[in-house]
Amino acid sequence: MIIDLDKLSHLANLPINNPTEIIDDLNKITVQFNVLDKIDTDQIESTFQVNGLKNITRPDKVQSTSPIHQGFFVTSSLKNQNER
Amino acid sequence: MKDEINAFITLIDHPSPGIPIAIKDNICTKGIRTTAGSKVLADFIPSYSATLVERLENAGFSIIGKTNLDAFAHGSSTENSDFGVTLNPYDHQRLPGGSSGGSAAAVGAGLVDFAIGTETAGSIRQPAAWCGVVGFKPTYGYVSRYGVIAMASSMDCPGVIANNINNVIKVFEVISGHDSKDATSLSLPPFRFKQDRLIDGLKIGIPKSYLKITAPEVLEKFNQVGDIFRKLGHEVIEIEMLDPAIAIAVYTILQSSEVSSNLARFDGIRYGQDRRYFNPENQRRILLGTYALSADSYEQYYIKALKVRTLIINDFNKHFKNIDVILAPTTPTTALPLGSSLDDPLFGEYADQLVEPSTLAGLPGITVPCSLIDGLPVGFQIIGPRLSENLILNLALQYESIKN
């Protein structure tokens, strides 16, 4: 298993001081996940909540954003709107 | 009070009059520092109290201190606390367990009769067993999580650690019941215990797979517990359940995934210090969870674990059609020496492996001390179906009365 620690560190917003140790530990932990590979879960539903609650989610959908100028979203000026 | 075992992170100088109780330090207490055992929150003073704290105070309890824990409840030893390890009251060279190690040790040392702990997978029952006290984890959702600093929200469950079962019941009756501030709270009134002194003829199942991973000396003491229940008129049989190793993998994936999400809020802007202050165990769990939830691994790990969780729940449900409760050792060993958790990133998973399956299923469970081995306590647990609190508390009381 290849773990890209720089990518994880970025995604988790977490600075890492001891990358070698962390990678070793993560590899030791993820090895135990192999026990799940042998289990057939084809017709099995996921359990997010044990007390019957259902997650209400919507599919991810790409939408257009406001235009970006020099790294900032461009919006109409609140000050000008108030002055109008 | 002298706290020679470092059970408390904060002791209250002048507690208000009332029945003394200790609160695990990942539970918000208005005006009292709440650290979660982490330097990230070393100076955090909540502006509100958790629902369970409010209920305790309204019922006449008085908080005497906030107890030590593995930072953000990540661990099973208290060695991951940023405020130093708690010592086992039976042997100061041994661990108290965790993450509610401070609460269990405070009760075990006689500093307090009751304490509140939280359990995500064993964090009440495992330290209670190692410290020779009673630890009770109710059905998920029976006690509000509002004001409890979240670890893994689909499993987190506050509960009670006390010096006897009647004291567990007293506290549980106060803290249980619906809370509109917690979306996962069950729509139930507060628990009211109904004692059944003549309870007998129950069918009690002992999972063979749990016994295989239990140390022989612990097993010997546990077998004596089974004999006592037989003498009390119950039928005790061995049952085949899923290997706890499966639950370890499922728990590790789901818990770390939820941890990575829940701990994203600690960015140094809204609460406490910035993310450099997370200790190595916190970092490991955040990174592992981020990995499990990343696009490349989501299906392979996270979704797979959620599906196997369903199989674990089905396994319990299948057995509870034929038996009333499950009886098992609480921990595979007695308390381990100080330092045992430091070089093993999987220490907690193995220390908690006999309680993890039932927590994943949201079931209630209680650990009761049954014996000593070389001066160290041994506990056994009773696990029941959802909302079988009255049954397992009665059974535990029956055992306690015989032992006493």
Coordinates of C-alpha atoms in Angstrom, one line a residue:
Chain A
M1 CA 0.0 0.0 0.0
I2 CA 1.4 3.4 -1.0
I3 CA 0.5 6.3 1.2
D4 CA 1.3 9.8 -0.1
L5 CA 2.0 11.5 3.2
D6 CA 2.4 15.0 1.7
K7 CA -1.1 14.7 0.1
L8 CA -2.6 13.5 3.3
S9 CA -0.9 16.2 5.3
H10 CA -2.4 18.8 3.0
L11 CA -5.9 17.3 3.0
A12 CA -5.8 17.0 6.8
N13 CA -4.3 20.5 7.3
L14 CA -1.8 18.8 9.6
P15 CA 1.9 19.6 9.6
I16 CA 4.0 16.5 10.0
N17 CA 7.4 16.5 11.8
N18 CA 8.2 12.8 11.8
P19 CA 7.1 11.4 8.4
T20 CA 9.1 8.2 8.5
E21 CA 7.6 7.2 11.8
I22 CA 4.1 8.1 10.8
I23 CA 4.4 6.1 7.5
D24 CA 5.6 3.1 9.4
D25 CA 2.8 3.3 11.9
L26 CA 0.1 3.8 9.2
N27 CA 1.5 0.8 7.3
K28 CA 1.4 -1.4 10.4
I29 CA -2.2 -0.3 11.0
T30 CA -3.5 -0.7 7.5
V31 CA -2.1 -4.3 7.2
Q32 CA -4.9 -5.4 9.6
F33 CA -7.5 -4.2 7.2
N34 CA -6.7 -7.1 4.9
V35 CA -9.0 -9.3 7.1
L36 CA -12.0 -7.4 5.5
D37 CA -11.0 -8.4 1.9
K38 CA -12.2 -12.0 2.5
I39 CA -15.7 -10.9 3.6
D40 CA -18.4 -10.9 1.0
T41 CA -20.4 -7.7 1.3
D42 CA -22.0 -7.6 -2.1
Q43 CA -25.6 -7.6 -1.0
I44 CA -25.0 -5.8 2.3
E45 CA -26.2 -2.3 3.2
S46 CA -23.9 0.1 4.9
T47 CA -24.7 1.1 8.6
F48 CA -23.9 4.7 9.2
Q49 CA -26.1 4.9 12.3
V50 CA -27.1 2.1 14.7
N51 CA -30.3 3.8 15.9
G52 CA -32.2 3.8 12.7
L53 CA -31.3 7.4 11.6
K54 CA -30.7 7.8 7.9
N55 CA -28.2 10.2 6.4
I56 CA -29.8 12.7 4.1
T57 CA -27.4 13.6 1.4
R58 CA -27.5 14.8 -2.2
P59 CA -25.2 13.7 -5.0
D60 CA -22.2 15.9 -5.6
K61 CA -22.9 18.2 -8.5
V62 CA -20.5 20.5 -10.3
Q63 CA -21.8 24.0 -10.4
S64 CA -20.3 27.2 -11.8
T65 CA -18.8 29.6 -9.3
S66 CA -18.4 33.3 -9.3
P67 CA -15.6 34.5 -11.6
I68 CA -12.1 34.4 -10.0
H69 CA -9.7 37.4 -10.4
Q70 CA -6.1 37.1 -9.0
G71 CA -7.2 34.3 -6.7
F72 CA -10.3 36.0 -5.3
F73 CA -13.9 35.5 -6.0
V74 CA -15.4 38.5 -7.8
T75 CA -18.8 39.6 -6.3
S76 CA -20.7 42.8 -6.7
S77 CA -19.7 45.5 -4.3
L78 CA -21.8 45.7 -1.1
K79 CA -20.8 49.4 -0.6
N80 CA -22.1 50.4 -4.1
Q81 CA -25.3 48.4 -3.6
N82 CA -26.0 50.3 -0.4
E83 CA -25.3 53.6 -2.0
R84 CA -27.7 52.9 -4.9
Chain B
M1 CA -7.9 15.7 48.3
K2 CA -4.6 14.1 47.5
D3 CA -4.4 12.9 43.9
E4 CA -1.3 10.7 44.0
I5 CA -2.2 8.8 40.9
N6 CA -2.8 11.8 38.6
A7 CA -6.5 10.9 38.1
F8 CA -7.5 14.5 37.7
I9 CA -6.5 17.2 35.2
T10 CA -8.4 19.8 37.2
L11 CA -9.6 19.7 40.8
I12 CA -12.2 22.2 42.0
D13 CA -10.9 24.2 44.9
H14 CA -14.3 24.8 46.6
P15 CA -16.9 22.5 45.1
S16 CA -20.5 23.4 45.7
P17 CA -22.4 21.4 48.3
G18 CA -23.8 18.2 46.9
I19 CA -23.0 14.6 46.1
P20 CA -19.4 14.5 44.8
I21 CA -18.9 13.3 41.3
A22 CA -16.0 13.4 38.8
I23 CA -16.4 14.2 35.2
K24 CA -14.2 13.0 32.3
D25 CA -12.4 16.0 30.9
N26 CA -13.8 15.7 27.4
I27 CA -17.2 16.7 28.7
C28 CA -18.0 20.4 28.7
T29 CA -18.5 22.1 32.1
K30 CA -19.5 25.7 32.1
G31 CA -16.8 27.9 33.6
I32 CA -14.5 24.9 34.3
R33 CA -11.5 24.2 32.1
T34 CA -12.2 21.3 29.7
T35 CA -9.1 20.1 27.9
A36 CA -10.0 16.7 26.4
G37 CA -6.6 15.7 27.7
S38 CA -4.9 17.7 24.9
K39 CA -2.7 20.8 24.8
V40 CA -4.9 21.9 21.9
L41 CA -7.5 22.8 24.5
A42 CA -5.3 23.4 27.4
D43 CA -7.0 26.8 28.2
F44 CA -10.5 26.1 26.9
I45 CA -13.2 27.2 29.3
P46 CA -16.6 26.3 27.9
S47 CA -19.5 28.8 28.0
Y48 CA -22.0 26.0 28.5
S49 CA -22.3 22.6 30.2
A50 CA -23.1 19.3 28.6
T51 CA -26.7 18.1 29.0
L52 CA -25.6 15.3 31.3
V53 CA -23.7 17.7 33.5
E54 CA -26.7 20.0 33.8
R55 CA -28.9 17.0 34.7
L56 CA -26.4 15.9 37.4
E57 CA -26.2 19.4 38.9
N58 CA -29.9 19.8 38.9
A59 CA -30.2 16.4 40.7
G60 CA -27.8 17.6 43.5
F61 CA -24.5 16.3 42.3
S62 CA -21.4 18.5 42.7
I63 CA -18.5 18.3 40.3
I64 CA -15.2 17.9 42.3
G65 CA -12.9 17.6 39.3
K66 CA -12.2 16.8 35.7
T67 CA -10.5 13.5 35.1
N68 CA -7.6 12.5 32.9
L69 CA -7.9 10.8 29.6
D70 CA -6.0 10.0 26.5
A71 CA -6.0 13.2 24.4
F72 CA -9.3 13.5 22.6
A73 CA -10.1 10.0 24.0
H74 CA -7.6 8.5 21.5
G75 CA -6.2 5.5 23.4
S76 CA -6.7 2.9 26.0
S77 CA -4.0 3.7 28.5
T78 CA -4.0 7.4 29.4
E79 CA -0.4 7.4 28.3
N80 CA -1.6 9.5 25.4
S81 CA -2.8 12.3 27.7
D82 CA -0.9 15.5 27.3
F83 CA -1.2 15.9 31.1
G84 CA 0.8 12.8 32.1
V85 CA -0.2 9.2 32.6
T86 CA -2.7 8.2 35.3
L87 CA -1.4 5.4 37.6
N88 CA -3.4 2.2 38.3
P89 CA -4.6 2.5 41.9
Y90 CA -3.8 -1.2 42.5
D91 CA -0.2 -1.0 41.3
H92 CA 1.4 2.3 40.4
Q93 CA 3.7 0.6 37.9
R94 CA 0.6 -0.4 35.9
L95 CA -1.7 1.4 33.5
P96 CA -5.3 2.2 34.5
G97 CA -6.5 1.6 30.9
G98 CA -8.4 4.3 29.0
S99 CA -9.5 6.4 27.6
S100 CA -11.6 7.1 30.8
G101 CA -8.5 6.0 32.8
G102 CA -8.8 9.0 35.2
S103 CA -12.4 8.4 36.0
A104 CA -11.8 4.6 36.6
A105 CA -8.7 5.2 38.7
A106 CA -10.4 7.9 40.8
V107 CA -13.2 5.5 41.7
G108 CA -10.8 2.6 42.1
A109 CA -8.6 4.7 44.5
G110 CA -11.7 5.6 46.5
L111 CA -11.3 9.3 45.7
V112 CA -14.9 9.4 44.5
D113 CA -17.8 7.0 44.4
F114 CA -19.0 7.9 41.0
A115 CA -17.5 9.3 37.8
I116 CA -18.7 9.9 34.3
G117 CA -16.8 8.3 31.4
T118 CA -17.3 8.1 27.7
E119 CA -17.0 5.0 25.5
T120 CA -16.4 4.9 21.8
A121 CA -15.1 1.3 21.9
G122 CA -14.2 0.1 25.4
S123 CA -13.2 3.4 27.0
I124 CA -15.5 2.8 30.0
R125 CA -15.4 -0.9 30.4
Q126 CA -11.7 -1.6 29.8
P127 CA -10.4 1.0 32.4
A128 CA -13.1 0.0 34.8
A129 CA -12.0 -3.6 34.6
W130 CA -8.3 -2.8 35.0
C131 CA -9.1 -0.5 38.0
G132 CA -11.4 -3.0 39.8
V133 CA -14.7 -1.0 39.5
V134 CA -18.0 -1.2 37.7
G135 CA -18.3 0.4 34.3
F136 CA -21.5 0.8 32.4
K137 CA -22.0 1.7 28.8
P138 CA -25.7 2.2 27.9
T139 CA -27.3 1.7 24.5
Y140 CA -26.1 4.3 22.0
G141 CA -28.3 7.4 22.2
Y142 CA -29.7 6.7 25.7
V143 CA -27.4 9.5 27.1
S144 CA -27.1 12.8 25.3
R145 CA -23.8 13.5 23.6
Y146 CA -24.5 17.3 23.6
G147 CA -21.5 18.9 25.1
V148 CA -19.2 15.9 24.8
I149 CA -16.2 16.7 22.7
A150 CA -16.8 14.4 19.7
M151 CA -14.4 11.6 18.8
A152 CA -16.4 9.2 16.6
S153 CA -20.0 10.4 16.6
S154 CA -21.7 7.2 15.5
M155 CA -20.3 5.3 18.5
D156 CA -19.5 7.9 21.2
C157 CA -21.6 7.1 24.3
P158 CA -21.3 8.6 27.8
G159 CA -21.7 6.2 30.7
V160 CA -21.0 5.6 34.4
I161 CA -18.1 4.3 36.4
A162 CA -18.9 3.6 40.1
N163 CA -17.8 1.5 43.1
N164 CA -21.0 -0.6 42.9
I165 CA -23.9 -1.4 40.7
N166 CA -26.5 0.5 42.7
N167 CA -24.4 3.7 42.3
V168 CA -24.2 3.1 38.6
I169 CA -28.0 2.9 38.5
K170 CA -28.4 6.1 40.6
V171 CA -26.3 8.1 38.1
F172 CA -27.7 6.5 35.0
E173 CA -31.3 7.3 36.0
V174 CA -30.2 11.0 36.2
I175 CA -28.3 11.4 33.0
S176 CA -30.4 9.2 30.6
G177 CA -33.3 10.2 28.5
H178 CA -34.1 12.2 25.4
D179 CA -32.3 15.5 24.7
S180 CA -33.5 17.6 21.8
K181 CA -30.0 19.1 21.5
D182 CA -28.6 15.8 20.3
A183 CA -30.0 14.6 16.9
T184 CA -28.9 11.0 17.7
S185 CA -30.6 11.0 21.1
L186 CA -33.3 8.2 21.5
S187 CA -36.9 9.4 22.1
L188 CA -37.1 7.8 25.5
P189 CA -37.8 9.1 29.0
P190 CA -35.1 8.8 31.7
F191 CA -34.3 5.2 32.7
R192 CA -36.1 3.9 35.8
F193 CA -34.7 0.7 37.3
K194 CA -37.1 -2.1 38.2
Q195 CA -35.4 -4.7 40.4
D196 CA -36.1 -8.4 39.8
R197 CA -34.5 -10.3 42.6
L198 CA -35.9 -13.6 41.4
I199 CA -34.4 -13.5 37.9
D200 CA -33.4 -17.0 36.8
G201 CA -33.6 -19.3 33.9
L202 CA -31.9 -16.9 31.4
K203 CA -30.0 -18.3 28.5
I204 CA -26.5 -16.8 28.6
G205 CA -24.1 -17.1 25.6
I206 CA -20.3 -17.1 25.8
P207 CA -18.6 -16.3 22.5
K208 CA -15.9 -19.0 21.9
S209 CA -13.9 -16.5 19.7
Y210 CA -13.6 -14.2 22.7
L211 CA -12.1 -16.9 24.9
K212 CA -9.5 -17.8 22.3
I213 CA -7.8 -14.5 22.7
T214 CA -8.0 -14.3 26.5
A215 CA -5.0 -15.0 28.7
P216 CA -5.3 -18.4 30.5
E217 CA -5.2 -16.8 34.0
V218 CA -8.0 -14.4 33.1
L219 CA -9.9 -17.3 31.5
E220 CA -9.6 -19.3 34.7
K221 CA -11.3 -16.5 36.7
F222 CA -13.9 -16.0 34.0
N223 CA -14.9 -19.6 34.1
Q224 CA -15.7 -19.3 37.8
V225 CA -18.1 -16.5 36.9
G226 CA -19.9 -18.8 34.4
D227 CA -20.2 -21.4 37.2
I228 CA -21.8 -18.8 39.5
F229 CA -24.4 -17.9 36.9
R230 CA -25.1 -21.7 36.4
K231 CA -25.6 -22.1 40.1
L232 CA -28.0 -19.1 40.0
G233 CA -30.2 -21.1 37.7
H234 CA -29.2 -19.8 34.3
E235 CA -28.3 -21.8 31.3
V236 CA -24.8 -20.9 30.1
I237 CA -23.7 -22.1 26.7
E238 CA -20.9 -21.4 24.3
I239 CA -21.8 -19.6 21.0
E240 CA -20.0 -19.0 17.7
M241 CA -19.6 -15.3 16.9
L242 CA -17.5 -13.4 14.4
D243 CA -13.8 -13.1 15.1
P244 CA -13.1 -9.9 17.1
A245 CA -10.2 -9.2 14.6
I246 CA -12.9 -8.2 12.1
A247 CA -14.3 -5.7 14.5
I248 CA -10.8 -4.3 15.2
A249 CA -10.4 -3.5 11.5
V250 CA -13.9 -2.1 11.1
Y251 CA -13.6 0.0 14.2
T252 CA -10.2 1.4 13.3
I253 CA -11.4 2.5 9.9
L254 CA -14.7 4.0 11.0
Q255 CA -13.3 5.6 14.2
S256 CA -10.3 7.3 12.4
S257 CA -12.6 8.5 9.6
E258 CA -14.9 10.1 12.0
V259 CA -12.0 11.5 14.1
S260 CA -10.5 13.2 11.0
S261 CA -13.8 14.9 10.3
N262 CA -14.6 15.8 14.0
L263 CA -11.1 17.2 14.7
A264 CA -11.1 19.4 11.6
R265 CA -12.8 22.1 13.7
F266 CA -9.7 22.5 15.9
D267 CA -7.9 24.9 13.7
G268 CA -6.7 27.4 16.3
I269 CA -9.2 30.0 15.3
R270 CA -12.4 28.9 17.1
Y271 CA -10.9 26.7 19.8
G272 CA -7.5 26.7 21.5
Q273 CA -4.2 26.1 19.9
D274 CA -3.4 25.3 16.3
R275 CA -3.1 21.8 14.8
R276 CA 0.6 21.5 15.5
Y277 CA -0.4 20.8 19.1
F278 CA -2.0 17.5 18.3
N279 CA 0.1 14.7 19.8
P280 CA 1.4 11.8 17.7
E281 CA -1.6 9.5 18.4
N282 CA -4.0 12.3 17.4
Q283 CA -2.0 12.8 14.2
R284 CA -2.0 9.1 13.3
R285 CA -5.8 8.9 13.7
I286 CA -6.4 12.1 11.7
L287 CA -4.2 11.0 8.9
L288 CA -5.5 7.5 8.8
G289 CA -9.1 8.8 8.7
T290 CA -8.2 11.2 6.0
Y291 CA -6.7 8.4 4.0
A292 CA -9.7 6.1 4.5
L293 CA -12.1 8.9 3.3
S294 CA -10.0 10.0 0.4
A295 CA -11.3 9.3 -3.1
D296 CA -8.9 6.5 -3.7
S297 CA -9.8 4.6 -0.6
Y298 CA -13.4 5.5 0.2
E299 CA -15.0 2.4 -1.3
Q300 CA -12.2 0.0 -0.4
Y301 CA -12.0 0.9 3.2
Y302 CA -14.7 3.2 4.5
I303 CA -17.8 1.8 2.7
K304 CA -16.5 -1.7 3.1
A305 CA -16.2 -1.2 6.9
L306 CA -19.7 0.2 7.1
K307 CA -21.0 -2.9 5.4
V308 CA -19.1 -5.3 7.6
R309 CA -20.5 -3.2 10.6
T310 CA -23.9 -4.3 9.3
L311 CA -22.7 -8.0 9.4
I312 CA -21.5 -7.5 13.0
I313 CA -24.9 -6.1 14.0
N314 CA -26.6 -9.0 12.2
D315 CA -24.4 -11.4 14.1
F316 CA -25.6 -10.0 17.4
N317 CA -29.2 -9.9 16.4
K318 CA -29.1 -13.5 15.2
H319 CA -27.7 -14.7 18.6
F320 CA -30.1 -12.6 20.6
K321 CA -33.0 -14.6 19.1
N322 CA -31.7 -17.6 21.0
I323 CA -30.0 -16.2 24.1
D324 CA -30.8 -13.4 26.5
V325 CA -27.4 -11.9 27.1
I326 CA -23.7 -12.4 26.3
L327 CA -21.2 -13.1 29.0
A328 CA -17.4 -12.5 28.3
P329 CA -14.2 -11.4 29.8
T330 CA -13.9 -7.6 29.6
T331 CA -10.2 -7.6 28.7
P332 CA -7.9 -10.3 27.5
T333 CA -5.3 -9.5 30.2
T334 CA -5.0 -7.6 33.5
A335 CA -3.5 -4.1 33.6
L336 CA -0.3 -3.9 31.6
P337 CA 2.9 -2.2 32.8
L338 CA 3.4 1.6 32.3
G339 CA 4.9 2.2 28.8
S340 CA 3.2 -0.7 27.1
S341 CA 1.2 1.5 24.7
L342 CA 4.1 3.8 23.7
D343 CA 5.6 1.7 20.9
D344 CA 2.5 0.0 19.6
P345 CA 0.1 2.0 17.4
L346 CA -2.4 -0.8 17.7
F347 CA -2.3 -1.1 21.5
G348 CA -5.8 0.3 22.0
E349 CA -7.4 -1.9 19.4
Y350 CA -6.0 -5.1 21.1
A351 CA -6.7 -3.9 24.6
D352 CA -10.3 -3.2 23.7
Q353 CA -10.9 -6.1 21.3
L354 CA -13.5 -7.9 23.5
V355 CA -15.7 -4.7 23.8
E356 CA -15.3 -3.3 20.2
P357 CA -17.9 -5.6 18.5
S358 CA -20.7 -4.6 20.9
T359 CA -19.9 -0.9 20.7
L360 CA -20.0 -1.0 16.9
A361 CA -23.5 -2.4 17.3
G362 CA -24.5 0.3 19.8
L363 CA -25.3 -2.3 22.5
P364 CA -25.4 -1.8 26.3
G365 CA -22.8 -3.5 28.4
I366 CA -21.5 -3.6 32.0
T367 CA -18.2 -4.7 33.4
V368 CA -18.2 -6.1 37.0
P369 CA -15.0 -6.9 39.0
C370 CA -14.8 -10.6 39.7
S371 CA -11.4 -11.4 41.0
L372 CA -7.7 -10.5 41.5
I373 CA -4.7 -12.0 39.8
D374 CA -1.4 -11.1 41.5
G375 CA -3.1 -8.2 43.1
L376 CA -4.6 -6.9 39.8
P377 CA -8.3 -6.8 39.1
V378 CA -10.1 -8.9 36.6
G379 CA -13.6 -8.0 35.2
F380 CA -16.2 -9.7 33.2
Q381 CA -18.9 -8.1 31.1
I382 CA -22.5 -8.7 30.3
I383 CA -23.7 -7.5 26.9
G384 CA -27.4 -7.3 26.1
P385 CA -29.6 -6.4 23.2
R386 CA -30.5 -2.8 22.5
L387 CA -32.3 -1.2 25.5
S388 CA -31.9 -4.2 27.7
E389 CA -30.4 -2.1 30.5
N390 CA -32.8 -3.3 33.1
L391 CA -32.0 -6.9 32.4
I392 CA -28.2 -6.6 32.4
L393 CA -28.2 -4.4 35.5
N394 CA -30.4 -6.9 37.3
L395 CA -28.1 -9.8 36.3
A396 CA -25.1 -7.8 37.4
L397 CA -26.8 -7.0 40.8
Q398 CA -27.5 -10.7 41.2
Y399 CA -23.9 -11.6 40.7
E400 CA -22.7 -8.8 43.0
S401 CA -25.1 -9.9 45.8
I402 CA -23.7 -13.4 45.6
K403 CA -20.1 -12.2 45.6
N404 CA -20.7 -9.9 48.6

